[in-house]
XYZ file of N, CA and C in Angstrom:
657
model
N -24.810 -18.418 -18.551
C -24.625 -16.964 -18.396
C -25.440 -16.464 -17.205
N -24.788 -15.702 -16.330
C -25.458 -15.207 -15.129
C -26.436 -14.087 -15.469
N -27.569 -14.095 -14.824
C -28.570 -13.046 -15.019
C -28.160 -11.796 -14.242
N -28.666 -10.625 -14.614
C -28.359 -9.393 -13.863
C -28.700 -9.527 -12.387
N -29.790 -10.225 -12.096
C -30.203 -10.416 -10.706
C -29.179 -11.249 -9.948
N -28.660 -12.287 -10.608
C -27.668 -13.155 -9.971
C -26.363 -12.403 -9.725
N -25.954 -11.615 -10.705
C -24.722 -10.832 -10.557
C -24.861 -9.832 -9.415
N -26.008 -9.212 -9.313
C -26.265 -8.250 -8.234
C -26.193 -8.936 -6.873
N -26.778 -10.131 -6.783
C -26.755 -10.877 -5.521
C -25.327 -11.244 -5.140
N -24.548 -11.657 -6.132
C -23.149 -12.003 -5.875
C -22.360 -10.766 -5.453
N -22.588 -9.669 -6.152
C -21.870 -8.439 -5.835
C -22.153 -7.940 -4.435
N -23.398 -7.985 -4.043
C -23.764 -7.537 -2.697
C -23.147 -8.441 -1.636
N -23.137 -9.742 -1.920
C -22.532 -10.683 -0.973
C -21.024 -10.465 -0.883
N -20.407 -10.135 -2.005
C -18.970 -9.864 -2.018
C -18.628 -8.703 -1.085
N -19.459 -7.701 -1.083
C -19.209 -6.521 -0.256
C -19.597 -6.709 1.205
N -20.592 -7.545 1.445
C -21.184 -7.601 2.785
C -20.888 -8.863 3.596
N -20.532 -9.961 2.931
C -20.311 -11.197 3.683
C -19.149 -11.018 4.663
N -19.264 -11.600 5.829
C -18.254 -11.416 6.871
C -17.123 -12.441 6.797
N -17.281 -13.476 5.970
C -16.242 -14.504 5.862
C -15.439 -14.295 4.578
N -14.141 -14.120 4.734
C -13.289 -13.840 3.581
C -13.308 -14.967 2.551
N -13.481 -16.201 3.015
C -13.495 -17.334 2.093
C -14.650 -17.246 1.109
N -15.798 -16.847 1.618
C -16.966 -16.658 0.751
C -16.715 -15.516 -0.224
N -16.156 -14.431 0.277
C -15.851 -13.282 -0.584
C -14.872 -13.672 -1.696
N -13.880 -14.465 -1.328
C -12.873 -14.880 -2.312
C -13.487 -15.724 -3.425
N -14.367 -16.641 -3.052
C -15.021 -17.489 -4.052
C -15.924 -16.667 -4.965
N -16.615 -15.705 -4.383
C -17.491 -14.839 -5.184
C -16.662 -14.005 -6.161
N -15.543 -13.481 -5.684
C -14.667 -12.694 -6.557
C -14.198 -13.535 -7.738
N -13.856 -14.776 -7.458
C -13.410 -15.690 -8.514
C -14.504 -15.893 -9.559
N -15.729 -16.084 -9.092
C -16.866 -16.282 -10.002
C -17.108 -15.032 -10.839
N -17.115 -13.872 -10.197
C -17.347 -12.625 -10.922
C -16.257 -12.380 -11.965
N -15.039 -12.723 -11.611
C -13.943 -12.573 -12.568
C -14.139 -13.453 -13.788
N -14.615 -14.667 -13.556
C -14.818 -15.607 -14.665
C -15.930 -15.155 -15.611
N -16.853 -14.334 -15.110
C -17.950 -13.841 -15.950
C -17.461 -12.830 -16.989
N -16.462 -12.050 -16.606
C -15.841 -11.075 -17.507
C -16.840 -10.074 -18.104
N -17.898 -9.819 -17.394
C -18.917 -8.879 -17.878
C -18.711 -7.504 -17.242
N -19.313 -6.490 -17.831
C -19.188 -5.135 -17.310
C -19.805 -5.013 -15.919
N -20.934 -5.682 -15.723
C -21.596 -5.612 -14.415
C -20.766 -6.312 -13.344
N -20.162 -7.436 -13.703
C -19.295 -8.148 -12.754
C -18.087 -7.289 -12.402
N -17.546 -6.624 -13.405
C -16.397 -5.744 -13.186
C -16.740 -4.624 -12.209
N -17.902 -4.033 -12.359
C -18.298 -2.929 -11.485
C -18.339 -3.359 -10.021
N -18.822 -4.561 -9.770
C -18.862 -5.056 -8.384
C -17.451 -5.321 -7.857
N -16.601 -5.855 -8.702
C -15.221 -6.107 -8.283
C -14.493 -4.798 -7.986
N -14.760 -3.786 -8.770
C -14.136 -2.481 -8.525
C -14.555 -1.915 -7.174
N -15.813 -2.117 -6.824
C -16.302 -1.660 -5.518
C -15.641 -2.439 -4.378
N -15.229 -3.662 -4.681
C -14.681 -4.543 -3.640
C -13.178 -4.397 -3.442
N -12.539 -3.502 -4.175
C -11.089 -3.339 -4.013
C -10.713 -2.765 -2.652
N -11.709 -2.279 -1.923
C -11.425 -1.715 -0.597
C -12.090 -2.504 0.533
N -12.497 -3.747 0.260
C -13.088 -4.550 1.334
C -12.058 -4.738 2.443
N -12.529 -4.944 3.648
C -11.654 -4.965 4.821
C -10.649 -6.110 4.811
N -11.102 -7.310 4.496
C -10.225 -8.479 4.548
C -9.148 -8.421 3.468
N -7.888 -8.563 3.875
C -6.803 -8.559 2.890
C -6.851 -9.811 2.018
N -7.318 -10.918 2.579
C -7.437 -12.143 1.781
C -8.502 -11.972 0.703
N -9.578 -11.295 1.047
C -10.632 -11.025 0.062
C -10.124 -10.056 -0.999
N -9.356 -9.043 -0.584
C -8.806 -8.087 -1.554
C -7.832 -8.769 -2.504
N -7.089 -9.721 -1.974
C -6.178 -10.487 -2.824
C -6.956 -11.227 -3.901
N -8.071 -11.825 -3.505
C -8.921 -12.547 -4.463
C -9.512 -11.594 -5.496
N -9.883 -10.407 -5.057
C -10.424 -9.397 -5.976
C -9.350 -8.991 -6.989
N -8.130 -8.803 -6.501
C -7.023 -8.446 -7.397
C -6.805 -9.532 -8.445
N -6.867 -10.776 -8.021
C -6.711 -11.881 -8.974
C -7.837 -11.882 -10.002
N -9.047 -11.640 -9.542
C -10.213 -11.652 -10.431
C -10.129 -10.545 -11.476
N -9.602 -9.399 -11.101
C -9.501 -8.279 -12.039
C -8.552 -8.577 -13.194
N -7.674 -9.541 -13.003
C -6.766 -9.941 -14.075
C -7.473 -10.617 -15.237
N -8.741 -10.958 -15.047
C -9.524 -11.615 -16.094
C -10.022 -10.629 -17.159
N -9.891 -9.338 -16.881
C -10.476 -8.339 -17.775
C -9.422 -7.800 -18.749
N -9.351 -8.453 -19.884
C -8.327 -8.222 -20.900
C -8.347 -6.789 -21.433
N -7.202 -6.126 -21.294
C -7.008 -4.763 -21.807
C -8.077 -3.766 -21.337
N -8.647 -4.024 -20.184
C -9.701 -3.153 -19.667
C -9.098 -2.001 -18.857
N -9.415 -0.782 -19.241
C -8.840 0.392 -18.578
C -9.235 0.497 -17.106
N -10.489 0.208 -16.804
C -10.963 0.314 -15.420
C -10.264 -0.703 -14.520
N -10.165 -1.935 -14.991
C -9.498 -2.977 -14.209
C -8.027 -2.634 -14.019
N -7.393 -2.163 -15.082
C -5.977 -1.804 -15.031
C -5.725 -0.684 -14.023
N -6.566 0.323 -14.047
C -6.417 1.447 -13.119
C -6.589 0.999 -11.670
N -7.575 0.142 -11.427
C -7.815 -0.351 -10.066
C -6.642 -1.187 -9.577
N -6.104 -2.014 -10.451
C -4.970 -2.864 -10.082
C -3.724 -2.028 -9.806
N -3.536 -0.991 -10.576
C -2.393 -0.101 -10.356
C -2.472 0.547 -8.975
N -3.660 0.922 -8.567
C -3.853 1.500 -7.229
C -3.580 0.459 -6.138
N -3.934 -0.795 -6.415
C -3.714 -1.856 -5.426
C -2.229 -2.148 -5.216
N -1.393 -1.715 -6.133
C 0.053 -1.858 -5.932
C 0.516 -1.045 -4.729
N -0.300 -0.097 -4.308
C 0.044 0.768 -3.180
C -0.539 0.274 -1.860
N -1.170 -0.889 -1.885
C -1.776 -1.430 -0.663
C -0.720 -1.558 0.439
N -1.020 -1.030 1.603
C -0.061 -0.996 2.710
C -0.269 -2.110 3.733
N -1.315 -2.885 3.584
C -1.640 -3.887 4.593
C -1.169 -5.297 4.277
N -1.044 -5.622 3.001
C -0.743 -7.017 2.667
C 0.174 -7.148 1.456
N 1.264 -7.910 1.643
C 2.143 -8.236 0.528
C 1.381 -9.028 -0.534
N 0.453 -9.858 -0.087
C -0.270 -10.733 -1.006
C -1.165 -9.939 -1.959
N -1.767 -8.874 -1.456
C -2.599 -8.020 -2.310
C -1.743 -7.399 -3.409
N -0.598 -6.861 -3.022
C 0.294 -6.204 -3.981
C 0.805 -7.204 -5.015
N 1.214 -8.380 -4.551
C 1.709 -9.418 -5.457
C 0.645 -9.839 -6.462
N -0.568 -10.062 -5.962
C -1.668 -10.465 -6.843
C -2.000 -9.367 -7.847
N -1.943 -8.121 -7.391
C -2.230 -6.995 -8.285
C -1.199 -6.914 -9.406
N 0.077 -7.081 -9.056
C 1.139 -7.035 -10.065
C 0.967 -8.151 -11.092
N 0.687 -9.338 -10.595
C 0.467 -10.484 -11.485
C -0.705 -10.222 -12.422
N -1.786 -9.695 -11.869
C -2.992 -9.456 -12.666
C -2.817 -8.326 -13.678
N -2.016 -7.344 -13.341
C -1.744 -6.267 -14.302
C -1.175 -6.863 -15.586
N -0.251 -7.800 -15.416
C 0.316 -8.464 -16.589
C -0.712 -9.284 -17.344
N -1.568 -9.960 -16.603
C -2.574 -10.811 -17.241
C -3.591 -10.016 -18.059
N -3.832 -8.770 -17.677
C -4.755 -7.951 -18.473
C -4.162 -7.633 -19.843
N -2.845 -7.723 -19.935
C -2.119 -7.367 -21.166
C -2.512 -5.970 -21.669
N -2.796 -5.112 -20.723
C -3.075 -3.708 -21.054
C -1.842 -3.107 -21.733
N -2.058 -2.149 -22.604
C -0.951 -1.551 -23.354
C 0.131 -0.954 -22.455
N -0.239 -0.535 -21.252
C 0.729 0.079 -20.335
C 1.252 -0.883 -19.270
N 0.851 -2.135 -19.350
C 1.211 -3.102 -18.304
C 2.717 -3.299 -18.186
N 3.394 -3.499 -19.304
C 4.836 -3.742 -19.262
C 5.579 -2.558 -18.653
N 5.222 -1.363 -19.059
C 5.891 -0.164 -18.540
C 5.677 -0.004 -17.038
N 4.450 -0.175 -16.590
C 4.133 -0.028 -15.165
C 4.892 -1.055 -14.332
N 4.871 -2.302 -14.774
C 5.516 -3.370 -14.003
C 7.034 -3.259 -14.037
N 7.585 -2.841 -15.154
C 9.039 -2.662 -15.250
C 9.522 -1.610 -14.258
N 8.801 -0.515 -14.175
C 9.159 0.550 -13.235
C 8.977 0.088 -11.795
N 7.891 -0.625 -11.543
C 7.606 -1.096 -10.189
C 8.668 -2.083 -9.718
N 9.125 -2.940 -10.626
C 10.126 -3.944 -10.270
C 11.436 -3.301 -9.829
N 11.797 -2.194 -10.445
C 13.058 -1.524 -10.116
C 13.076 -0.986 -8.685
N 11.910 -0.656 -8.165
C 11.817 -0.127 -6.796
C 10.886 -0.984 -5.942
N 10.930 -2.273 -6.201
C 10.015 -3.196 -5.533
C 10.290 -3.251 -4.030
N 9.277 -3.077 -3.210
C 9.487 -3.143 -1.757
C 9.828 -4.557 -1.313
N 10.602 -4.670 -0.249
C 10.936 -5.993 0.275
C 9.678 -6.627 0.849
N 9.631 -7.949 0.805
C 8.430 -8.639 1.277
C 8.769 -10.052 1.720
N 7.861 -10.651 2.449
C 8.015 -12.020 2.942
C 8.218 -12.969 1.765
N 9.332 -13.701 1.789
C 9.668 -14.652 0.732
C 9.664 -14.005 -0.656
N 9.919 -12.702 -0.684
C 10.004 -11.952 -1.950
C 8.746 -12.090 -2.799
N 7.609 -12.205 -2.135
C 6.367 -12.476 -2.856
C 5.957 -11.340 -3.792
N 6.307 -10.105 -3.447
C 5.940 -8.987 -4.324
C 6.766 -9.013 -5.608
N 8.075 -9.215 -5.474
C 8.917 -9.300 -6.668
C 8.495 -10.461 -7.560
N 8.165 -11.580 -6.940
C 7.725 -12.748 -7.711
C 6.442 -12.433 -8.473
N 5.498 -11.796 -7.804
C 4.251 -11.421 -8.464
C 4.493 -10.479 -9.626
N 5.441 -9.563 -9.442
C 5.772 -8.607 -10.492
C 6.415 -9.310 -11.690
N 7.327 -10.223 -11.424
C 7.976 -10.974 -12.501
C 6.978 -11.854 -13.245
N 6.076 -12.472 -12.494
C 5.050 -13.287 -13.132
C 4.110 -12.422 -13.969
N 3.830 -11.224 -13.472
C 3.006 -10.294 -14.234
C 3.691 -9.876 -15.526
N 4.982 -9.589 -15.438
C 5.735 -9.241 -16.643
C 5.701 -10.383 -17.647
N 5.871 -11.602 -17.155
C 5.823 -12.769 -18.043
C 4.462 -12.887 -18.723
N 3.415 -12.550 -17.986
C 2.054 -12.652 -18.530
C 1.792 -11.649 -19.649
N 2.600 -10.586 -19.716
C 2.440 -9.634 -20.822
C 2.891 -10.258 -22.136
N 3.709 -11.318 -22.033
C 4.223 -12.057 -23.193
C 5.151 -11.212 -24.065
N 5.741 -10.184 -23.474
C 6.675 -9.332 -24.202
C 8.049 -10.005 -24.264
N 8.692 -9.931 -25.405
C 10.008 -10.541 -25.576
C 11.039 -9.925 -24.630
N 10.873 -8.656 -24.326
C 11.831 -7.960 -23.459
C 11.922 -8.567 -22.060
N 10.897 -9.286 -21.660
C 10.877 -9.881 -20.318
C 11.950 -10.958 -20.182
N 12.334 -11.569 -21.287
C 13.341 -12.632 -21.241
C 14.636 -12.125 -20.627
N 15.129 -10.994 -21.099
C 16.381 -10.448 -20.562
C 16.236 -10.013 -19.108
N 15.065 -9.517 -18.754
C 14.820 -9.136 -17.357
C 14.872 -10.369 -16.466
N 14.185 -11.424 -16.882
C 14.111 -12.648 -16.078
C 15.476 -13.303 -15.904
N 16.291 -13.272 -16.926
C 17.626 -13.888 -16.858
C 18.432 -13.336 -15.689
N 18.297 -12.052 -15.440
C 19.072 -11.404 -14.379
C 18.742 -11.968 -12.998
N 17.540 -12.487 -12.852
C 17.093 -12.980 -11.549
C 17.407 -14.456 -11.327
N 18.063 -15.080 -12.298
C 18.461 -16.476 -12.126
C 19.893 -16.591 -11.607
N 20.580 -15.468 -11.544
C 21.975 -15.476 -11.115
C 22.107 -15.868 -9.648
N 23.212 -16.563 -9.339
C 23.499 -16.920 -7.950
C 23.625 -15.645 -7.129
N 23.124 -15.705 -5.918
C 23.115 -14.526 -5.068
C 21.728 -13.941 -4.960
N 20.896 -14.252 -5.953
C 19.487 -13.855 -5.893
C 18.758 -14.826 -4.977
N 17.775 -14.345 -4.274
C 16.983 -15.194 -3.382
C 16.445 -16.423 -4.105
N 16.549 -17.585 -3.454
C 16.012 -18.821 -4.038
C 14.506 -18.745 -4.255
N 13.834 -17.952 -3.430
C 12.385 -17.813 -3.599
C 12.072 -17.208 -4.965
N 12.945 -16.315 -5.411
C 12.777 -15.719 -6.738
C 13.332 -16.648 -7.810
N 14.555 -17.133 -7.605
C 15.243 -17.925 -8.625
C 14.416 -19.129 -9.079
N 13.735 -19.778 -8.157
C 13.003 -20.989 -8.527
C 11.845 -20.705 -9.486
N 11.389 -19.466 -9.538
C 10.292 -19.102 -10.442
C 10.764 -18.736 -11.848
N 12.038 -18.459 -11.996
C 12.548 -17.982 -13.277
C 12.547 -19.044 -14.379
N 12.938 -20.304 -14.110
C 12.890 -21.303 -15.184
C 11.521 -21.420 -15.849
N 10.463 -21.369 -15.057
C 9.116 -21.452 -15.624
C 8.803 -20.272 -16.522
N 9.227 -19.085 -16.084
C 9.012 -17.877 -16.888
C 9.784 -17.965 -18.199
N 11.055 -18.368 -18.108
C 11.879 -18.472 -19.310
C 11.388 -19.576 -20.239
N 10.899 -20.663 -19.668
C 10.396 -21.765 -20.495
C 9.171 -21.337 -21.296
N 8.267 -20.641 -20.630
C 7.044 -20.188 -21.305
C 7.359 -19.193 -22.414
N 8.187 -18.196 -22.096
C 8.547 -17.198 -23.102
C 9.506 -17.779 -24.135
N 10.346 -18.702 -23.681
C 11.297 -19.326 -24.591
C 10.615 -20.139 -25.676
N 9.537 -20.789 -25.321
C 8.773 -21.544 -26.319
C 8.161 -20.592 -27.339
N 7.699 -19.458 -26.864
C 7.062 -18.465 -27.745
C 8.081 -17.811 -28.678
N 9.289 -17.602 -28.166
C 10.320 -16.923 -28.953
C 11.530 -17.836 -29.185
N 11.267 -19.100 -29.416
C 12.340 -20.100 -29.516
C 13.333 -19.779 -30.629
N 12.852 -19.306 -31.754
C 13.733 -19.023 -32.888
C 14.754 -17.940 -32.558
N 14.331 -16.922 -31.834
C 15.220 -15.795 -31.528
C 15.975 -15.946 -30.214
N 15.587 -16.930 -29.412
C 16.253 -17.113 -28.115
C 16.578 -18.587 -27.852
N 17.440 -19.166 -28.692
C 17.823 -20.575 -28.499
C 18.627 -20.792 -27.221
N 19.178 -19.693 -26.669
C 19.994 -19.810 -25.456
C 19.192 -20.283 -24.249
N 17.892 -20.153 -24.319
C 17.065 -20.547 -23.176
C 17.143 -22.051 -22.927
N 17.353 -22.816 -23.974
C 17.480 -24.269 -23.789
C 18.658 -24.592 -22.873
N 19.811 -23.966 -23.112
C 20.983 -24.241 -22.275
C 20.800 -23.680 -20.868
N 20.076 -22.578 -20.755
C 19.783 -22.019 -19.430
C 18.952 -23.013 -18.626
N 17.967 -23.620 -19.279
C 17.128 -24.610 -18.599
C 17.925 -25.859 -18.249
N 18.839 -26.260 -19.123
C 19.702 -27.412 -18.825
C 20.493 -27.163 -17.541
N 21.053 -25.980 -17.436
C 21.842 -25.635 -16.251
C 20.978 -25.533 -15.002
N 19.783 -25.000 -15.152
C 18.918 -24.839 -13.979
C 18.397 -26.183 -13.469
N 18.263 -27.157 -14.369
C 17.855 -28.507 -13.955
C 18.893 -29.101 -13.011
N 20.156 -28.741 -13.244
C 21.255 -29.264 -12.429
C 21.774 -28.217 -11.439
N 20.967 -27.234 -11.147
C 21.347 -26.151 -10.239
C 21.690 -26.683 -8.843
N 22.501 -25.928 -8.121
C 22.878 -26.323 -6.765
C 21.702 -26.265 -5.799
N 20.733 -25.445 -6.134
C 19.557 -25.299 -5.270
C 18.505 -26.355 -5.585
N 18.096 -27.077 -4.558
C 17.063 -28.102 -4.734
C 15.762 -27.475 -5.216
N 15.425 -26.307 -4.676
C 14.190 -25.641 -5.084
C 14.211 -25.289 -6.572
N 15.334 -24.769 -7.030
C 15.454 -24.405 -8.447
C 15.366 -25.649 -9.320
N 16.001 -26.731 -8.882
C 15.921 -27.995 -9.622
C 14.475 -28.436 -9.804
N 13.734 -28.448 -8.714
C 12.349 -28.930 -8.749
C 11.480 -28.090 -9.681
N 11.619 -26.791 -9.595
C 10.819 -25.917 -10.462
C 11.277 -26.010 -11.918
N 12.556 -26.304 -12.124
C 13.075 -26.444 -13.488
C 12.523 -27.691 -14.164
N 12.339 -28.741 -13.393
C 11.751 -29.969 -13.940
C 10.359 -29.677 -14.493
N 9.580 -28.950 -13.722
C 8.232 -28.583 -14.178
C 8.298 -27.669 -15.400
N 9.306 -26.817 -15.434
C 9.438 -25.866 -16.543
C 9.685 -26.558 -17.875
N 10.346 -27.714 -17.843
C 10.648 -28.406 -19.103
C 9.382 -28.804 -19.856
N 8.312 -29.071 -19.131
C 7.059 -29.448 -19.796
C 6.457 -28.260 -20.549
N 6.778 -27.049 -20.096
C 6.298 -25.845 -20.784
C 7.129 -25.565 -22.038
N 8.414 -25.862 -21.936
C 9.317 -25.579 -23.056
C 9.157 -26.591 -24.190
N 8.874 -27.834 -23.825
C 8.602 -28.903 -24.792
C 9.744 -29.083 -25.796
N 10.896 -29.520 -25.270
C 12.056 -29.761 -26.129
C 12.745 -31.044 -25.663
N 12.773 -32.034 -26.537
C 13.333 -33.344 -26.187
C 14.821 -33.277 -25.869
N 15.499 -32.223 -26.315
C 16.936 -32.109 -26.066
C 17.252 -31.902 -24.582
N 16.230 -31.648 -23.773
C 16.437 -31.479 -22.333
C 16.419 -32.812 -21.583
N 16.063 -33.871 -22.273
C 15.963 -35.188 -21.627
C 17.286 -35.640 -21.003
N 18.441 -35.477 -21.679
C 19.707 -35.883 -21.050
C 19.964 -35.206 -19.703
N 19.642 -33.925 -19.598
C 19.839 -33.209 -18.329
C 18.916 -33.766 -17.257
N 17.690 -34.095 -17.637
C 16.744 -34.687 -16.687
C 17.217 -36.066 -16.247
N 17.773 -36.826 -17.186
C 18.283 -38.165 -16.866
C 19.475 -38.075 -15.916
N 20.325 -37.086 -16.147
C 21.493 -36.893 -15.287
C 21.065 -36.565 -13.865
N 20.041 -35.729 -13.734
C 19.533 -35.383 -12.408
C 18.951 -36.615 -11.726
N 18.254 -37.449 -12.486
C 17.669 -38.672 -11.932
C 18.757 -39.625 -11.452
N 19.859 -39.704 -12.190
C 20.978 -40.571 -11.800
C 21.615 -40.081 -10.505
N 21.732 -38.770 -10.385
C 22.295 -38.199 -9.153
C 21.422 -38.533 -7.950
N 20.122 -38.434 -8.152
C 19.184 -38.691 -7.059
C 19.224 -40.141 -6.619
N 19.552 -41.029 -7.559
C 19.566 -42.462 -7.256
C 20.847 -42.889 -6.550
N 21.864 -42.053 -6.615
C 23.155 -42.407 -6.000
C 23.115 -42.343 -4.477
């Protein structure tokens, strides 16, 4: 457990160090502490100059479960105008806090999500929604697996559905067939991410689809 003196030293370094890499590592450490004093320093750091450091701060704030202060700060970071990465990390972390208002905020944000490099903001928002562990996210995620959606987004959906599908397997057996189809998807990126997703879903009935993909690769 970090002493108050140690936390203060870390907090001051987070605000004052000139190298973003050092700031990012400090933010990660402060987030892992999950203490009120660590949170206060992270809140002060939401406006540090480096966008890479702010991204790390946004990620660290996701460690504060159902915390109103962290949630409010992350919501403000959704408005960051300098970096797609800051906004994406903030959206993801909002979900991880599992704050009572997280699902509502992210659902609204997703509907008017700004365009971004490789759709990183939408991906962060979808991952944040998944982190809320709400059953309603399943139907939202399904819509983003349809052909015509950016592959950068589509490749992330199998993992989201696998995680939520395992949690709600009894009420959503259709996710197994969705994963079977995504394993054999036309997109190589979707295939690769779907393979990883099967380990999250943990269902032996997906083995035939994996075997079929392996046979195709060997041809």
